[in-house]
Amino acid sequence: MKRCIFCGSDSSCSKSVEHIVPESFGNKSAILKKGIVCDKCNNYFARKVEQPFLESEPIRKLRQELQLENKKGKTISEYQYPKIGDNQVRQISDNNFLIYFIEEKTETELETLVQEYQRYLLQSDSLLLEENIYLSRLLAKMALEYFVYKCGQTQEVCDYILEDDAFSSIRNYARYGERKIWLYSVRRIYARDKAYKGDIFSSISWEADFLFTELGEVYFVIAMHGIEYAINLGGPIIEGYNFWLKKNENKSPLYISDEARKEDYKKYLTKTASSKEKKLFYEFDAKGDE
Ligand SMILES: [Zn+2]
C-alpha cells in the first residue's frame, strides 16, 4: 500500500504529482510520483503554504522579473518595475548586466538603466531576505520531498520517513505548522539571474543538496534564484549551520569539493548513533548527484 509521506494515509488512489519546488517558482522537472504526497496534503500545501509565499509582493515582483510561468503558462506583468520586454536588465554575475533594448541607446542611458536596476535589486533583496513563516514551512516540505527524490522515490524511503522519529518534527511542522517559526539560514550567494554554465540566455533557477555536519546534524540547503536557504532536518535551530559556515569561510555547501563533502559525511557518521540511519544515509550518499 502506498502511504503519503506527510500524513501516512493510504495514497494508492491519489492523482496529483507533487512539485518539490513550486512550479510557478521555476521548477518544471523535479516532481514526485503520484501517491508519495496524497491529494489532500498536496492541496493543503498549495493553498496554505505555497500560495501565500508565491503571492507575496516581493515574490510576485521576482516572478515578473524572471518571467516565471505559472501552471497555466502565464507570467505576471502588473508592476511598473522591473520592466519586462524592452529595457529589461538582468544580472548574470556580480558585475555583469545584460540589457535587452530595441532602440539604440547611448552609453549614459545604458548606465542609468543599470543603476536603476541596482537600486531595485537592493530594495528587493532586503525584502527577500526577511524571515517568512510560509517559506520556513515550504523549506521543511521541500527538505523531505527532496530527500525522497534523491533516494529514488522508493517505498522503502517513504516508509522510513514515516516511521523514523528523526523526521517526525519536520514532517509535522511542514504539514501542520507551529506557533513558533523554524529558523532557517538565508543569504545571497550569487546573482539572481546567474548564467547557467556560462550560457547567458539561461539562468540557474534552483539547486539543492544535503549537508551532513560533524555535530551529527543534517541540513537541507537550496539556492533559488541566487539566494541560499538552509533548514535543519532535526529541529528549529540553525546554530550548527552557522558553525559550519564559520569553519568553511562562508562557502556554500552547494559549492564545496567532493573531498570536503565526504570528509563532512564521515564525521557525521561517527557522531550519529543509529545504525539504521547510517545505512540509509550511506545509500543516499552513494547515489550522488543526478
Ligand atoms: Zn497526506
mmCIF file of C-alpha atoms and ligand atoms in Angstrom:
data_model
loop_
_atom_site.group_PDB
_atom_site.id
_atom_site.type_symbol
_atom_site.label_atom_id
_atom_site.label_comp_id
_atom_site.label_asym_id
_atom_site.label_seq_id
_atom_site.Cartn_x
_atom_site.Cartn_y
_atom_site.Cartn_z
ATOM 1 C CA MET A 1 0.000 0.000 0.000
ATOM 2 C CA LYS A 2 1.235 3.468 -0.879
ATOM 3 C CA ARG A 3 1.260 5.902 2.023
ATOM 4 C CA CYS A 4 1.636 9.678 1.959
ATOM 5 C CA ILE A 5 4.960 10.779 3.448
ATOM 6 C CA PHE A 6 3.265 13.608 5.369
ATOM 7 C CA CYS A 7 0.039 12.212 6.843
ATOM 8 C CA GLY A 8 0.595 8.478 6.441
ATOM 9 C CA SER A 9 -2.820 7.870 4.890
ATOM 10 C CA ASP A 10 -3.418 5.445 2.034
ATOM 11 C CA SER A 11 -2.463 7.304 -1.135
ATOM 12 C CA SER A 12 -2.852 4.472 -3.650
ATOM 13 C CA CYS A 13 -5.642 6.326 -5.459
ATOM 14 C CA SER A 14 -4.029 9.789 -5.376
ATOM 15 C CA LYS A 15 -3.995 11.538 -8.725
ATOM 16 C CA SER A 16 -1.681 14.504 -8.274
ATOM 17 C CA VAL A 17 2.062 14.701 -8.713
ATOM 18 C CA GLU A 18 3.970 16.912 -6.325
ATOM 19 C CA HIS A 19 6.407 19.600 -7.454
ATOM 20 C CA ILE A 20 9.250 19.804 -4.940
ATOM 21 C CA VAL A 21 9.991 23.478 -5.662
ATOM 22 C CA PRO A 22 6.722 25.182 -6.704
ATOM 23 C CA GLU A 23 6.116 25.065 -10.432
ATOM 24 C CA SER A 24 5.493 28.826 -10.536
ATOM 25 C CA PHE A 25 8.884 29.425 -8.973
ATOM 26 C CA GLY A 26 10.838 27.877 -11.811
ATOM 27 C CA ASN A 27 10.589 24.105 -11.353
ATOM 28 C CA LYS A 28 9.290 22.086 -14.272
ATOM 29 C CA SER A 29 11.183 18.843 -13.786
ATOM 30 C CA ALA A 30 11.710 17.821 -10.140
ATOM 31 C CA ILE A 31 8.447 16.034 -9.468
ATOM 32 C CA LEU A 32 7.404 13.295 -7.063
ATOM 33 C CA LYS A 33 5.409 10.389 -8.432
ATOM 34 C CA LYS A 34 1.690 10.054 -7.696
ATOM 35 C CA GLY A 35 0.951 8.828 -4.186
ATOM 36 C CA ILE A 36 4.161 9.949 -2.487
ATOM 37 C CA VAL A 37 2.214 13.005 -1.344
ATOM 38 C CA CYS A 38 -1.540 12.354 -1.147
ATOM 39 C CA ASP A 39 -4.040 14.647 -2.914
ATOM 40 C CA LYS A 40 -5.211 16.126 0.359
ATOM 41 C CA CYS A 41 -1.707 17.095 1.503
ATOM 42 C CA ASN A 42 -0.766 18.263 -1.997
ATOM 43 C CA ASN A 43 -3.784 20.532 -1.990
ATOM 44 C CA TYR A 44 -3.114 21.703 1.530
ATOM 45 C CA PHE A 45 0.462 22.731 0.695
ATOM 46 C CA ALA A 46 -0.656 24.514 -2.453
ATOM 47 C CA ARG A 47 -3.258 26.602 -0.618
ATOM 48 C CA LYS A 48 -1.753 27.152 2.795
ATOM 49 C CA VAL A 49 1.989 27.228 2.227
ATOM 50 C CA GLU A 50 2.908 27.791 -1.425
ATOM 51 C CA GLN A 51 0.229 30.292 -2.409
ATOM 52 C CA PRO A 52 0.823 32.750 0.453
ATOM 53 C CA PHE A 53 4.539 32.643 -0.367
ATOM 54 C CA LEU A 54 4.183 32.919 -4.148
ATOM 55 C CA GLU A 55 1.542 35.651 -3.913
ATOM 56 C CA SER A 56 3.527 37.884 -1.552
ATOM 57 C CA GLU A 57 4.602 41.100 -3.253
ATOM 58 C CA PRO A 58 8.386 40.593 -3.306
ATOM 59 C CA ILE A 59 7.932 37.136 -4.806
ATOM 60 C CA ARG A 60 5.372 38.330 -7.363
ATOM 61 C CA LYS A 61 7.825 41.022 -8.460
ATOM 62 C CA LEU A 62 10.579 38.467 -8.720
ATOM 63 C CA ARG A 63 8.308 36.183 -10.726
ATOM 64 C CA GLN A 64 7.586 39.074 -13.076
ATOM 65 C CA GLU A 65 11.227 39.992 -13.379
ATOM 66 C CA LEU A 66 12.305 36.449 -14.211
ATOM 67 C CA GLN A 67 9.184 35.844 -16.305
ATOM 68 C CA LEU A 68 8.410 32.639 -14.438
ATOM 69 C CA GLU A 69 5.350 30.903 -15.801
ATOM 70 C CA ASN A 70 2.611 29.579 -13.552
ATOM 71 C CA LYS A 71 0.828 26.245 -14.040
ATOM 72 C CA LYS A 72 -1.211 27.742 -16.870
ATOM 73 C CA GLY A 73 1.850 29.136 -18.623
ATOM 74 C CA LYS A 74 1.033 32.718 -17.643
ATOM 75 C CA THR A 75 3.506 35.303 -16.407
ATOM 76 C CA ILE A 76 2.998 38.390 -14.219
ATOM 77 C CA SER A 77 3.106 41.862 -15.779
ATOM 78 C CA GLU A 78 1.337 44.097 -13.268
ATOM 79 C CA TYR A 79 4.322 46.025 -11.899
ATOM 80 C CA GLN A 80 5.909 49.149 -13.388
ATOM 81 C CA TYR A 81 9.279 47.899 -12.346
ATOM 82 C CA PRO A 82 11.133 45.669 -13.066
ATOM 83 C CA LYS A 83 10.241 46.404 -16.666
ATOM 84 C CA ILE A 84 9.716 43.487 -18.949
ATOM 85 C CA GLY A 85 10.418 43.290 -22.643
ATOM 86 C CA ASP A 86 12.231 46.367 -23.894
ATOM 87 C CA ASN A 87 14.764 47.850 -21.464
ATOM 88 C CA GLN A 88 14.859 44.714 -19.355
ATOM 89 C CA VAL A 89 18.032 44.392 -17.290
ATOM 90 C CA ARG A 90 19.364 41.096 -15.981
ATOM 91 C CA GLN A 91 22.229 40.491 -13.603
ATOM 92 C CA ILE A 92 24.128 37.430 -14.780
ATOM 93 C CA SER A 93 27.066 37.700 -12.368
ATOM 94 C CA ASP A 94 28.191 40.129 -9.663
ATOM 95 C CA ASN A 95 29.308 42.859 -12.039
ATOM 96 C CA ASN A 96 27.787 41.793 -15.321
ATOM 97 C CA PHE A 97 24.460 43.014 -16.549
ATOM 98 C CA LEU A 98 22.637 42.111 -19.676
ATOM 99 C CA ILE A 99 20.278 44.679 -21.170
ATOM 100 C CA TYR A 100 17.634 43.996 -23.739
ATOM 101 C CA PHE A 101 16.739 47.036 -25.815
ATOM 102 C CA ILE A 102 15.250 47.634 -29.207
ATOM 103 C CA GLU A 103 16.015 51.286 -29.841
ATOM 104 C CA GLU A 104 19.597 52.495 -29.990
ATOM 105 C CA LYS A 105 20.847 53.717 -26.608
ATOM 106 C CA THR A 106 23.739 55.881 -25.534
ATOM 107 C CA GLU A 107 26.340 54.754 -23.038
ATOM 108 C CA THR A 108 24.818 57.094 -20.427
ATOM 109 C CA GLU A 109 21.322 55.735 -20.960
ATOM 110 C CA LEU A 110 22.577 52.194 -20.501
ATOM 111 C CA GLU A 111 24.390 53.175 -17.326
ATOM 112 C CA THR A 112 21.231 54.778 -15.990
ATOM 113 C CA LEU A 113 19.282 51.587 -16.663
ATOM 114 C CA VAL A 114 21.808 49.513 -14.743
ATOM 115 C CA GLN A 115 21.850 51.964 -11.826
ATOM 116 C CA GLU A 116 18.067 51.955 -11.681
ATOM 117 C CA TYR A 117 18.105 48.179 -11.652
ATOM 118 C CA GLN A 118 20.780 48.026 -8.944
ATOM 119 C CA ARG A 119 18.661 50.231 -6.704
ATOM 120 C CA TYR A 120 15.711 47.934 -7.321
ATOM 121 C CA LEU A 121 17.859 44.887 -6.506
ATOM 122 C CA LEU A 122 18.929 46.325 -3.151
ATOM 123 C CA GLN A 123 15.378 47.028 -2.136
ATOM 124 C CA SER A 124 14.078 43.724 -3.463
ATOM 125 C CA ASP A 125 16.769 41.699 -1.694
ATOM 126 C CA SER A 126 16.095 43.356 1.635
ATOM 127 C CA LEU A 127 12.532 42.017 1.381
ATOM 128 C CA LEU A 128 13.512 38.586 0.091
ATOM 129 C CA LEU A 129 15.970 38.043 2.940
ATOM 130 C CA GLU A 130 13.357 38.691 5.628
ATOM 131 C CA GLU A 131 12.068 35.878 7.838
ATOM 132 C CA ASN A 132 8.939 34.322 6.379
ATOM 133 C CA ILE A 133 6.748 31.689 8.053
ATOM 134 C CA TYR A 134 5.432 30.311 4.756
ATOM 135 C CA LEU A 135 8.910 29.992 3.348
ATOM 136 C CA SER A 136 10.060 28.275 6.527
ATOM 137 C CA ARG A 137 7.362 25.622 6.144
ATOM 138 C CA LEU A 138 7.962 25.412 2.413
ATOM 139 C CA LEU A 139 11.614 24.645 3.157
ATOM 140 C CA ALA A 140 10.552 21.910 5.590
ATOM 141 C CA LYS A 141 8.256 20.433 2.930
ATOM 142 C CA MET A 142 10.909 20.626 0.215
ATOM 143 C CA ALA A 143 13.531 19.076 2.510
ATOM 144 C CA LEU A 144 11.542 15.870 2.990
ATOM 145 C CA GLU A 145 10.432 15.723 -0.606
ATOM 146 C CA TYR A 146 13.923 16.269 -1.952
ATOM 147 C CA PHE A 147 15.174 13.552 0.356
ATOM 148 C CA VAL A 148 12.704 11.085 -1.149
ATOM 149 C CA TYR A 149 13.547 12.344 -4.640
ATOM 150 C CA LYS A 150 17.289 11.862 -4.214
ATOM 151 C CA CYS A 151 16.811 8.412 -2.705
ATOM 152 C CA GLY A 152 14.999 7.266 -5.832
ATOM 153 C CA GLN A 153 11.371 7.653 -4.633
ATOM 154 C CA THR A 154 11.190 4.088 -3.323
ATOM 155 C CA GLN A 155 8.546 2.727 -0.957
ATOM 156 C CA GLU A 156 11.349 1.894 1.455
ATOM 157 C CA VAL A 157 12.451 5.502 1.830
ATOM 158 C CA CYS A 158 8.836 6.714 2.156
ATOM 159 C CA ASP A 159 8.203 4.207 4.956
ATOM 160 C CA TYR A 160 11.451 5.209 6.614
ATOM 161 C CA ILE A 161 10.406 8.873 6.685
ATOM 162 C CA LEU A 162 7.029 7.957 8.155
ATOM 163 C CA GLU A 163 8.338 5.573 10.761
ATOM 164 C CA ASP A 164 11.582 7.093 11.994
ATOM 165 C CA ASP A 165 11.212 9.571 14.851
ATOM 166 C CA ALA A 166 14.057 11.657 13.434
ATOM 167 C CA PHE A 167 11.674 13.003 10.782
ATOM 168 C CA SER A 168 8.510 13.476 12.822
ATOM 169 C CA SER A 169 9.164 17.069 13.932
ATOM 170 C CA ILE A 170 9.940 18.456 10.499
ATOM 171 C CA ARG A 171 7.113 16.458 8.914
ATOM 172 C CA ASN A 172 4.589 17.819 11.403
ATOM 173 C CA TYR A 173 5.939 21.341 11.061
ATOM 174 C CA ALA A 174 5.610 21.278 7.283
ATOM 175 C CA ARG A 175 2.137 19.753 7.315
ATOM 176 C CA TYR A 176 0.504 21.251 10.399
ATOM 177 C CA GLY A 177 2.639 24.240 11.367
ATOM 178 C CA GLU A 178 3.519 25.501 14.800
ATOM 179 C CA ARG A 179 3.089 28.748 16.606
ATOM 180 C CA LYS A 180 6.833 29.212 16.540
ATOM 181 C CA ILE A 181 8.702 29.589 13.251
ATOM 182 C CA TRP A 182 11.573 27.211 12.486
ATOM 183 C CA LEU A 183 14.618 29.357 11.867
ATOM 184 C CA TYR A 184 16.424 28.946 8.597
ATOM 185 C CA SER A 185 19.588 30.439 7.180
ATOM 186 C CA VAL A 186 19.171 32.870 4.288
ATOM 187 C CA ARG A 187 21.762 34.787 2.252
ATOM 188 C CA ARG A 188 22.516 35.661 -1.337
ATOM 189 C CA ILE A 189 25.334 33.569 -2.773
ATOM 190 C CA TYR A 190 25.225 34.627 -6.415
ATOM 191 C CA ALA A 191 23.410 36.910 -8.836
ATOM 192 C CA ARG A 192 19.694 36.161 -9.115
ATOM 193 C CA ASP A 193 19.919 35.569 -12.826
ATOM 194 C CA LYS A 194 23.320 33.895 -12.859
ATOM 195 C CA ALA A 195 24.096 32.440 -16.263
ATOM 196 C CA TYR A 196 23.823 28.667 -16.304
ATOM 197 C CA LYS A 197 27.250 27.215 -17.137
ATOM 198 C CA GLY A 198 28.221 30.392 -18.971
ATOM 199 C CA ASP A 199 25.163 30.404 -21.242
ATOM 200 C CA ILE A 200 23.910 33.979 -20.834
ATOM 201 C CA PHE A 201 20.487 33.173 -22.265
ATOM 202 C CA SER A 202 19.633 30.745 -19.492
ATOM 203 C CA SER A 203 19.919 31.041 -15.726
ATOM 204 C CA ILE A 204 20.163 28.791 -12.701
ATOM 205 C CA SER A 205 16.679 28.524 -11.322
ATOM 206 C CA TRP A 206 17.397 26.363 -8.291
ATOM 207 C CA GLU A 207 19.788 23.722 -6.972
ATOM 208 C CA ALA A 208 19.794 21.741 -3.736
ATOM 209 C CA ASP A 209 21.701 19.251 -1.623
ATOM 210 C CA PHE A 210 22.028 17.943 1.916
ATOM 211 C CA LEU A 211 24.810 18.879 4.295
ATOM 212 C CA PHE A 212 25.865 16.376 6.939
ATOM 213 C CA THR A 213 27.816 18.006 9.746
ATOM 214 C CA GLU A 214 30.283 16.802 12.343
ATOM 215 C CA LEU A 215 27.705 17.726 15.005
ATOM 216 C CA GLY A 216 25.525 14.920 13.672
ATOM 217 C CA GLU A 217 23.027 17.260 12.025
ATOM 218 C CA VAL A 218 21.559 17.185 8.535
ATOM 219 C CA TYR A 219 20.696 20.389 6.699
ATOM 220 C CA PHE A 220 18.669 20.807 3.559
ATOM 221 C CA VAL A 221 20.382 23.504 1.513
ATOM 222 C CA ILE A 222 18.716 25.032 -1.514
ATOM 223 C CA ALA A 223 19.582 28.037 -3.657
ATOM 224 C CA MET A 224 16.668 29.594 -5.519
ATOM 225 C CA HIS A 225 17.453 32.410 -7.933
ATOM 226 C CA GLY A 226 20.757 33.040 -6.167
ATOM 227 C CA ILE A 227 19.534 33.042 -2.566
ATOM 228 C CA GLU A 228 20.714 30.146 -0.434
ATOM 229 C CA TYR A 229 18.432 28.791 2.282
ATOM 230 C CA ALA A 230 19.272 26.112 4.839
ATOM 231 C CA ILE A 231 16.966 24.362 7.293
ATOM 232 C CA ASN A 232 17.830 21.774 9.930
ATOM 233 C CA LEU A 233 16.009 18.449 9.411
ATOM 234 C CA GLY A 234 16.296 17.748 13.122
ATOM 235 C CA GLY A 235 14.834 20.886 14.678
ATOM 236 C CA PRO A 236 14.083 24.607 14.601
ATOM 237 C CA ILE A 237 17.608 25.897 15.231
ATOM 238 C CA ILE A 238 20.485 26.606 12.862
ATOM 239 C CA GLU A 239 23.465 27.212 15.166
ATOM 240 C CA GLY A 240 25.135 24.135 13.698
ATOM 241 C CA TYR A 241 24.852 25.582 10.213
ATOM 242 C CA ASN A 242 26.371 28.895 11.254
ATOM 243 C CA PHE A 243 29.158 26.960 12.949
ATOM 244 C CA TRP A 244 29.812 25.048 9.720
ATOM 245 C CA LEU A 245 29.838 28.281 7.692
ATOM 246 C CA LYS A 246 32.358 29.850 10.033
ATOM 247 C CA LYS A 247 34.643 26.840 9.715
ATOM 248 C CA ASN A 248 34.312 26.851 5.950
ATOM 249 C CA GLU A 249 34.907 30.540 5.235
ATOM 250 C CA ASN A 250 31.229 31.092 4.412
ATOM 251 C CA LYS A 251 31.370 28.868 1.360
ATOM 252 C CA SER A 252 28.087 27.379 0.254
ATOM 253 C CA PRO A 253 27.706 23.639 0.883
ATOM 254 C CA LEU A 254 26.397 23.580 -2.698
ATOM 255 C CA TYR A 255 29.835 24.625 -3.896
ATOM 256 C CA ILE A 256 32.379 22.604 -1.930
ATOM 257 C CA SER A 257 34.662 19.912 -3.293
ATOM 258 C CA ASP A 258 33.668 16.235 -3.265
ATOM 259 C CA GLU A 259 36.551 15.555 -0.868
ATOM 260 C CA ALA A 260 35.276 18.124 1.617
ATOM 261 C CA ARG A 261 31.774 16.694 1.280
ATOM 262 C CA LYS A 262 33.000 13.157 2.008
ATOM 263 C CA GLU A 263 35.049 14.392 4.951
ATOM 264 C CA ASP A 264 31.979 16.081 6.477
ATOM 265 C CA TYR A 265 29.926 12.973 5.900
ATOM 266 C CA LYS A 266 32.469 10.711 7.593
ATOM 267 C CA LYS A 267 32.463 12.941 10.664
ATOM 268 C CA TYR A 268 28.684 12.938 10.637
ATOM 269 C CA LEU A 269 28.639 9.120 10.658
ATOM 270 C CA THR A 270 30.959 8.852 13.634
ATOM 271 C CA LYS A 271 28.671 11.221 15.534
ATOM 272 C CA THR A 272 25.322 9.573 14.821
ATOM 273 C CA ALA A 273 24.362 6.558 16.841
ATOM 274 C CA SER A 274 21.526 4.905 14.938
ATOM 275 C CA SER A 275 22.830 2.228 12.608
ATOM 276 C CA LYS A 276 19.642 2.272 10.558
ATOM 277 C CA GLU A 277 20.148 5.951 9.908
ATOM 278 C CA LYS A 278 23.752 5.318 8.996
ATOM 279 C CA LYS A 279 22.717 2.745 6.464
ATOM 280 C CA LEU A 280 20.155 4.961 4.790
ATOM 281 C CA PHE A 281 22.385 7.975 4.600
ATOM 282 C CA TYR A 282 25.146 5.759 3.295
ATOM 283 C CA GLU A 283 22.944 4.623 0.448
ATOM 284 C CA PHE A 284 21.896 8.188 -0.025
ATOM 285 C CA ASP A 285 25.458 9.385 -0.367
ATOM 286 C CA ALA A 286 26.434 6.573 -2.695
ATOM 287 C CA LYS A 287 23.857 7.684 -5.232
ATOM 288 C CA GLY A 288 25.376 11.148 -5.529
ATOM 289 C CA ASP A 289 24.057 13.905 -7.732
ATOM 290 C CA GLU A 290 21.779 13.356 -10.651
HETATM 291 ZN ZN ZN B 1 -1.152 13.165 3.022
#
